[in-house]
XYZ file of C-alpha atoms in Angstrom:
443
model
C -24.912 -10.484 -26.614
C -24.175 -6.858 -27.391
C -23.448 -3.781 -25.349
C -23.132 -5.807 -22.160
C -20.357 -3.600 -20.800
C -19.576 -6.339 -18.310
C -15.860 -5.982 -18.837
C -14.354 -2.587 -19.446
C -11.712 -4.037 -21.741
C -8.138 -3.063 -22.391
C -7.594 -2.319 -26.076
C -6.470 -5.243 -28.199
C -2.798 -5.578 -29.087
C -3.411 -4.910 -32.752
C 0.134 -3.692 -33.243
C 2.843 -6.279 -33.735
C 5.136 -3.704 -32.145
C 3.206 -3.922 -28.885
C 3.283 -7.697 -28.958
C 7.015 -8.028 -29.420
C 8.458 -5.030 -27.602
C 6.315 -3.453 -24.920
C 6.417 -4.950 -21.412
C 3.060 -6.483 -20.584
C 1.327 -4.586 -17.798
C 0.046 -7.367 -15.608
C -2.193 -6.845 -12.584
C -3.103 -3.310 -13.487
C 0.425 -1.868 -13.307
C 1.881 0.495 -15.913
C 5.044 -0.284 -17.816
C 7.274 2.069 -15.877
C 9.406 2.605 -18.973
C 10.224 6.018 -20.397
C 7.375 6.732 -22.837
C 9.863 8.481 -25.067
C 11.511 5.173 -25.874
C 8.208 3.780 -27.067
C 7.350 6.835 -29.132
C 10.678 6.690 -30.963
C 9.838 3.363 -32.571
C 6.240 4.100 -33.562
C 4.974 5.773 -36.656
C 2.767 8.826 -36.238
C -0.188 6.771 -37.448
C 0.471 4.055 -34.817
C 0.711 6.618 -32.039
C -2.572 8.238 -33.070
C -4.305 4.855 -33.315
C -3.101 3.771 -29.887
C -4.250 7.041 -28.327
C -7.722 6.429 -29.738
C -7.740 2.906 -28.321
C -6.635 4.140 -24.912
C -9.804 6.200 -24.641
C -11.675 2.914 -24.302
C -9.435 1.529 -21.582
C -10.965 1.035 -18.156
C -10.041 -0.996 -15.094
C -10.990 -4.599 -14.681
C -8.506 -7.167 -15.815
C -4.719 -6.822 -16.170
C -3.537 -5.015 -19.288
C -2.920 -7.833 -21.729
C -1.842 -5.869 -24.778
C 1.375 -7.816 -24.794
C 0.148 -11.265 -24.050
C 0.288 -11.915 -27.786
C 3.882 -12.873 -27.497
C 4.394 -16.599 -27.926
C 6.535 -18.750 -25.742
C 7.695 -21.985 -27.292
C 9.458 -25.015 -25.977
C 9.743 -28.368 -27.692
C 10.591 -31.177 -25.311
C 8.455 -32.344 -22.391
C 10.537 -33.224 -19.352
C 9.877 -35.895 -16.750
C 10.247 -34.523 -13.245
C 11.703 -37.002 -10.776
C 12.475 -36.343 -7.133
C 11.180 -32.788 -7.382
C 8.052 -32.848 -5.271
C 6.456 -29.502 -4.570
C 5.815 -28.244 -1.079
C 2.380 -29.208 0.265
C 0.000 -26.268 0.397
C -2.839 -25.875 2.879
C -6.259 -24.738 1.691
C -6.455 -20.997 1.276
C -2.664 -20.597 1.253
C -0.108 -20.078 -1.529
C 3.026 -22.132 -2.071
C 5.289 -19.076 -2.132
C 5.312 -17.065 1.103
C 7.124 -13.813 0.497
C 6.752 -12.708 4.128
C 8.908 -15.581 5.375
C 11.603 -15.137 2.722
C 15.046 -13.924 3.843
C 16.858 -10.946 2.333
C 18.399 -12.482 -0.787
C 18.848 -9.407 -2.957
C 21.554 -9.454 -5.637
C 22.191 -5.960 -7.013
C 25.680 -6.210 -8.483
C 26.894 -7.673 -11.767
C 29.661 -10.264 -11.889
C 31.080 -11.688 -15.101
C 31.072 -15.455 -15.522
C 31.245 -17.977 -18.329
C 28.219 -19.842 -19.649
C 27.983 -22.978 -21.835
C 25.953 -21.500 -24.694
C 26.713 -20.660 -28.294
C 25.470 -17.318 -29.603
C 24.760 -16.740 -33.292
C 23.628 -13.484 -34.897
C 21.779 -13.024 -38.192
C 21.100 -9.656 -39.830
C 18.257 -8.832 -42.242
C 17.878 -5.486 -43.968
C 14.589 -4.903 -45.753
C 12.051 -2.136 -46.377
C 9.445 -4.696 -45.283
C 10.234 -3.767 -41.674
C 9.933 0.000 -42.051
C 6.304 0.135 -40.835
C 6.567 -2.429 -38.080
C 8.902 -4.580 -36.044
C 9.494 -8.279 -35.758
C 11.396 -10.838 -33.701
C 12.624 -14.442 -34.012
C 9.492 -16.092 -32.630
C 10.280 -19.631 -33.768
C 13.710 -21.179 -34.349
C 14.822 -24.646 -35.399
C 18.093 -25.935 -36.847
C 17.210 -24.676 -40.352
C 15.002 -21.598 -40.182
C 13.776 -18.639 -38.166
C 10.060 -17.788 -38.501
C 8.274 -14.593 -37.520
C 5.122 -12.591 -38.116
C 5.211 -8.948 -39.188
C 2.683 -6.256 -39.923
C 2.750 -3.532 -42.570
C 0.625 -0.762 -41.063
C 0.771 1.179 -44.332
C -0.767 -1.691 -46.316
C -2.793 -2.838 -43.301
C -1.717 -6.411 -43.936
C 0.193 -9.029 -41.967
C 2.672 -11.624 -43.202
C 4.617 -14.663 -42.047
C 8.309 -14.426 -42.846
C 10.922 -17.169 -43.011
C 14.701 -16.741 -42.768
C 16.985 -19.591 -43.856
C 19.848 -19.889 -41.371
C 22.142 -21.479 -43.972
C 21.501 -19.485 -47.137
C 20.728 -16.277 -45.177
C 17.759 -15.686 -47.499
C 14.466 -14.227 -46.326
C 11.027 -14.698 -47.904
C 7.375 -14.104 -47.173
C 5.629 -17.467 -47.032
C 2.096 -16.364 -46.150
C -0.059 -13.222 -46.372
C -3.160 -12.780 -44.227
C -6.348 -11.438 -45.794
C -6.257 -7.655 -46.097
C -7.252 -5.779 -42.909
C -6.442 -8.846 -40.810
C -3.700 -9.150 -38.194
C -1.455 -12.158 -37.599
C -0.319 -12.567 -34.028
C 1.221 -14.943 -31.470
C 3.093 -17.088 -33.998
C 4.581 -20.247 -32.473
C 5.996 -23.495 -33.804
C 6.481 -27.174 -33.006
C 8.977 -29.160 -35.060
C 8.119 -28.269 -38.666
C 4.640 -26.829 -38.036
C 3.814 -23.149 -37.476
C 0.682 -21.911 -35.692
C -0.742 -18.406 -35.455
C -3.959 -16.442 -34.863
C -5.694 -14.154 -37.370
C -8.346 -11.559 -36.547
C -9.780 -8.290 -37.837
C -7.515 -5.338 -37.077
C -10.562 -3.177 -36.286
C -11.719 -4.053 -32.728
C -15.392 -4.694 -32.125
C -17.615 -6.194 -29.428
C -17.727 -9.400 -31.455
C -14.310 -10.109 -32.931
C -14.018 -13.069 -35.282
C -10.773 -15.033 -35.033
C -9.237 -18.216 -36.390
C -6.218 -20.351 -35.477
C -4.135 -21.333 -38.508
C -1.241 -23.717 -39.110
C 1.338 -24.261 -41.849
C 3.546 -27.248 -42.593
C 6.952 -25.790 -43.467
C 7.628 -28.808 -45.668
C 4.859 -28.449 -48.250
C 3.533 -24.999 -47.113
C 0.080 -26.531 -46.622
C -2.288 -24.192 -44.744
C -4.933 -25.513 -42.346
C -7.535 -23.737 -40.244
C -7.434 -25.367 -36.806
C -10.298 -23.578 -35.049
C -12.398 -20.436 -35.326
C -14.575 -18.475 -32.953
C -15.799 -15.088 -31.774
C -14.470 -13.029 -28.884
C -17.422 -11.266 -27.260
C -17.637 -7.979 -25.396
C -14.027 -7.029 -26.087
C -12.401 -10.170 -24.706
C -9.082 -11.036 -26.336
C -8.816 -13.515 -29.192
C -6.697 -16.596 -28.419
C -3.043 -15.943 -27.627
C -0.954 -18.991 -28.498
C 1.912 -20.336 -26.444
C 3.802 -23.610 -26.743
C 5.403 -26.220 -24.549
C 6.561 -29.612 -25.787
C 3.995 -30.905 -28.268
C 1.268 -28.686 -26.802
C -0.168 -25.423 -28.128
C -2.136 -23.579 -25.434
C -4.508 -20.612 -25.295
C -7.564 -19.189 -23.465
C -11.072 -18.816 -24.882
C -14.027 -16.907 -23.421
C -17.789 -17.381 -23.632
C -20.408 -14.955 -22.295
C -24.018 -15.937 -21.651
C -26.600 -14.577 -19.180
C -24.029 -12.435 -17.365
C -21.751 -15.454 -16.858
C -18.245 -15.246 -18.323
C -16.637 -18.669 -18.832
C -12.858 -18.855 -19.250
C -11.484 -22.021 -20.856
C -7.827 -23.120 -20.854
C -7.302 -24.954 -24.141
C -4.596 -27.400 -25.277
C -3.899 -28.668 -28.799
C -1.858 -31.886 -28.816
C 0.217 -32.026 -31.993
C 1.278 -35.589 -31.258
C -2.383 -36.671 -31.054
C -3.404 -35.586 -34.557
C -3.988 -32.039 -33.284
C -6.624 -33.147 -30.798
C -7.976 -30.210 -28.753
C -9.027 -30.488 -25.099
C -10.233 -28.139 -22.369
C -7.768 -28.503 -19.485
C -9.716 -26.324 -17.069
C -12.487 -23.756 -17.024
C -13.810 -21.225 -14.554
C -16.782 -18.881 -14.327
C -17.300 -15.277 -13.322
C -20.825 -14.244 -12.386
C -21.500 -10.614 -13.276
C -25.049 -10.526 -11.987
C -25.277 -8.628 -8.702
C -21.606 -7.796 -8.258
C -18.785 -9.872 -9.667
C -18.152 -13.252 -8.080
C -15.805 -15.979 -9.324
C -12.620 -16.270 -11.387
C -11.406 -14.977 -14.733
C -8.427 -16.466 -16.646
C -6.189 -13.670 -17.937
C -2.743 -14.969 -18.939
C -1.470 -18.530 -19.443
C 2.091 -19.894 -19.553
C 2.630 -23.591 -20.405
C 5.418 -25.316 -18.463
C 6.698 -28.818 -17.847
C 4.632 -29.141 -14.673
C 1.385 -27.836 -16.112
C -0.336 -24.675 -17.233
C 0.379 -21.556 -15.191
C -2.597 -19.204 -15.257
C -2.874 -15.728 -13.859
C -6.426 -15.302 -12.563
C -8.525 -12.359 -11.464
C -10.391 -13.507 -8.356
C -13.614 -11.829 -7.197
C -15.379 -12.494 -3.903
C -18.864 -11.051 -3.512
C -19.732 -10.129 0.072
C -23.057 -8.422 0.702
C -23.197 -7.180 -2.893
C -19.683 -5.726 -2.774
C -17.018 -7.396 -4.856
C -13.447 -7.708 -3.602
C -10.782 -8.285 -6.255
C -7.419 -10.033 -5.940
C -4.958 -11.769 -8.254
C -3.418 -15.234 -8.070
C -1.062 -17.313 -10.184
C -2.201 -20.937 -10.196
C -0.579 -24.099 -11.555
C -3.013 -26.473 -13.308
C -1.308 -29.885 -13.806
C -1.785 -31.550 -17.198
C -3.053 -34.728 -15.489
C -5.917 -32.692 -13.975
C -4.783 -33.337 -10.409
C -5.421 -30.623 -7.818
C -4.447 -27.104 -8.909
C -1.963 -25.237 -6.713
C -2.008 -21.503 -5.961
C 1.611 -20.337 -6.188
C 1.547 -16.594 -5.561
C -0.747 -13.637 -5.024
C 0.231 -10.061 -5.815
C -0.728 -6.925 -7.662
C 2.542 -5.914 -9.321
C 3.590 -9.067 -11.161
C 4.597 -8.602 -14.804
C 5.686 -12.045 -16.027
C 6.332 -15.532 -14.649
C 7.408 -19.088 -15.422
C 8.126 -22.483 -13.862
C 11.012 -24.738 -14.829
C 12.218 -27.767 -12.931
C 12.224 -26.830 -9.263
C 12.122 -23.076 -9.836
C 9.305 -20.538 -9.927
C 10.286 -17.132 -11.331
C 8.290 -13.921 -11.430
C 9.221 -10.428 -12.545
C 8.193 -6.979 -11.358
C 9.322 -3.414 -11.874
C 12.932 -3.246 -10.793
C 13.407 -6.866 -9.749
C 13.224 -10.559 -10.629
C 12.485 -13.125 -7.894
C 13.396 -16.818 -7.957
C 11.793 -19.250 -5.498
C 12.036 -22.970 -4.836
C 8.929 -25.067 -5.368
C 10.227 -27.529 -2.777
C 10.142 -25.231 0.238
C 8.399 -22.117 -1.086
C 11.278 -19.833 -0.147
C 12.763 -17.084 -2.304
C 16.388 -17.944 -3.134
C 17.390 -14.949 -5.275
C 16.071 -11.479 -5.957
C 17.938 -9.801 -8.828
C 17.589 -6.014 -8.776
C 18.085 -3.692 -11.712
C 19.761 -0.289 -11.682
C 16.332 1.294 -12.009
C 13.504 0.490 -9.609
C 10.900 1.450 -12.200
C 12.070 -0.298 -15.383
C 10.255 -3.537 -16.099
C 11.651 -7.063 -16.363
C 9.938 -9.683 -18.507
C 10.039 -12.957 -20.467
C 11.973 -15.084 -17.952
C 13.269 -18.434 -19.228
C 15.424 -21.047 -17.519
C 17.810 -23.088 -19.632
C 19.757 -25.703 -17.705
C 20.765 -23.828 -14.509
C 20.717 -20.369 -16.068
C 17.955 -17.781 -15.951
C 17.486 -15.351 -18.852
C 15.213 -12.308 -18.847
C 14.855 -8.890 -20.480
C 15.532 -5.740 -18.474
C 13.727 -2.617 -19.653
C 13.635 -2.633 -23.439
C 17.344 -2.624 -24.197
C 19.198 -5.524 -22.580
C 18.978 -9.236 -21.804
C 20.405 -10.529 -18.517
C 21.624 -13.973 -17.499
C 21.920 -15.394 -13.980
C 23.593 -18.560 -12.746
C 21.085 -20.192 -10.397
C 23.768 -22.364 -8.810
C 26.002 -19.492 -7.759
C 23.785 -16.414 -7.838
C 26.100 -14.638 -10.285
C 24.358 -12.171 -12.560
C 25.383 -10.148 -15.621
C 24.186 -8.514 -18.818
C 24.249 -10.668 -21.946
C 26.086 -8.975 -24.803
C 25.863 -5.182 -25.013
C 23.002 -2.801 -24.334
C 20.938 -1.884 -27.382
C 18.498 0.846 -28.275
C 15.606 -1.560 -28.796
C 15.625 -5.237 -27.777
C 12.576 -7.433 -28.284
C 11.245 -9.885 -25.790
C 12.815 -13.322 -25.425
C 11.404 -16.429 -27.123
C 12.064 -20.109 -26.561
C 11.864 -22.845 -29.192
C 12.995 -26.131 -27.698
C 16.753 -25.910 -27.176
C 16.920 -22.402 -28.631
C 16.458 -19.016 -26.984
C 16.143 -16.005 -29.255
C 15.462 -12.273 -29.369
C 15.728 -9.417 -31.820
C 17.621 -6.125 -31.945
C 15.967 -3.386 -33.981
C 17.802 -0.610 -35.815
C 16.266 1.930 -38.192
C 18.069 3.724 -41.011
C 15.694 5.870 -43.040
C 13.467 3.713 -45.224
C 15.505 0.590 -44.463
C 15.110 -1.278 -41.186
C 17.855 -3.545 -39.962
C 16.811 -6.487 -37.785
C 19.370 -8.585 -35.936
C 18.238 -12.007 -34.733
C 20.204 -13.369 -31.759
C 19.987 -17.140 -31.229
C 21.372 -18.993 -28.203
C 21.849 -22.729 -28.035
């Protein structure tokens, strides 16, 4: 179908810079960051290209230009004695109205049981774009990068022992590589044409880091400006969302690839949005795999007398296909995750942490600025990590409520990534034609 104009789409995240750095604007909210910071790290060509794309931006679904970031985690966990609060029909598990005042707005130094390692790469390869440590294991750090001058994307590999860096894969010219993730010794990523169109062809690729064997996992077409798949990882699962449009019906499908089942692919859940006489139904926008199931941010439309009312909800879809649970509704949520008994969501100026057992908010960590964004929350053991603005990572002790900045502030800090027992992020520095990238790895 062509020229449907059912979904006024947000421009695709064709820039690796957007995928790794810029805070995702979820639920129709702007970044809140100083635009000058963003401009400083873009080339003139990138700025011009993004301005052209913005002309096509209209309201409908949350801005997903940054969904391309990949979250990865390698070990499934068995949850025992951690039953979630029962939720009545039409209600959400988290009730913000009943939550007490639990704001934490001061920093307090404390010790944490993690090792921090830093690796520095200097190369002209990074002068036209940025990168980050998207996948980490005990031997290597893998990442995708884009050369806007050559209009070509690559997969890079950094050896943690020898400190050597090499390009191990080049995408076809005029194609973009995005949302690189990894499980054990296998990398996965998505390739698609860097020139957006109403019918965008995409393919999911994989590489065995042992023999460098390349395999095409799946291919498809994103219609009417819908996003290509955006890969994320938990345990042995690679997850993404696909869309199909037929007869004014948009079908969203939550997909799972099981690496431990010979890369078997299943549809965990699907939903439909009828765009006939006013929108009615659900649309999957962003997915986050967790130990309890797949968290999906949905746009929800209710058609009453030909008038459509829109709202947003974050829903947990268990892997065993038991009843889905609505966790939270809201229109200013930027990022979110579930780990163990905790549900975390971020907004401009604050990060909230709630218990899945009683639905109450336990902590609300506030930043110095009420407008800077917070994103990529991860919980490791009893510690919460997240990025504040675009220049610092924070850590909070969820047992004590203590909260502090991790390492020093930096000019540009990428989003956080998780690969099993590792957390990682990048620090970007530019010196003329040479770009210096520092990879920070926590274990």
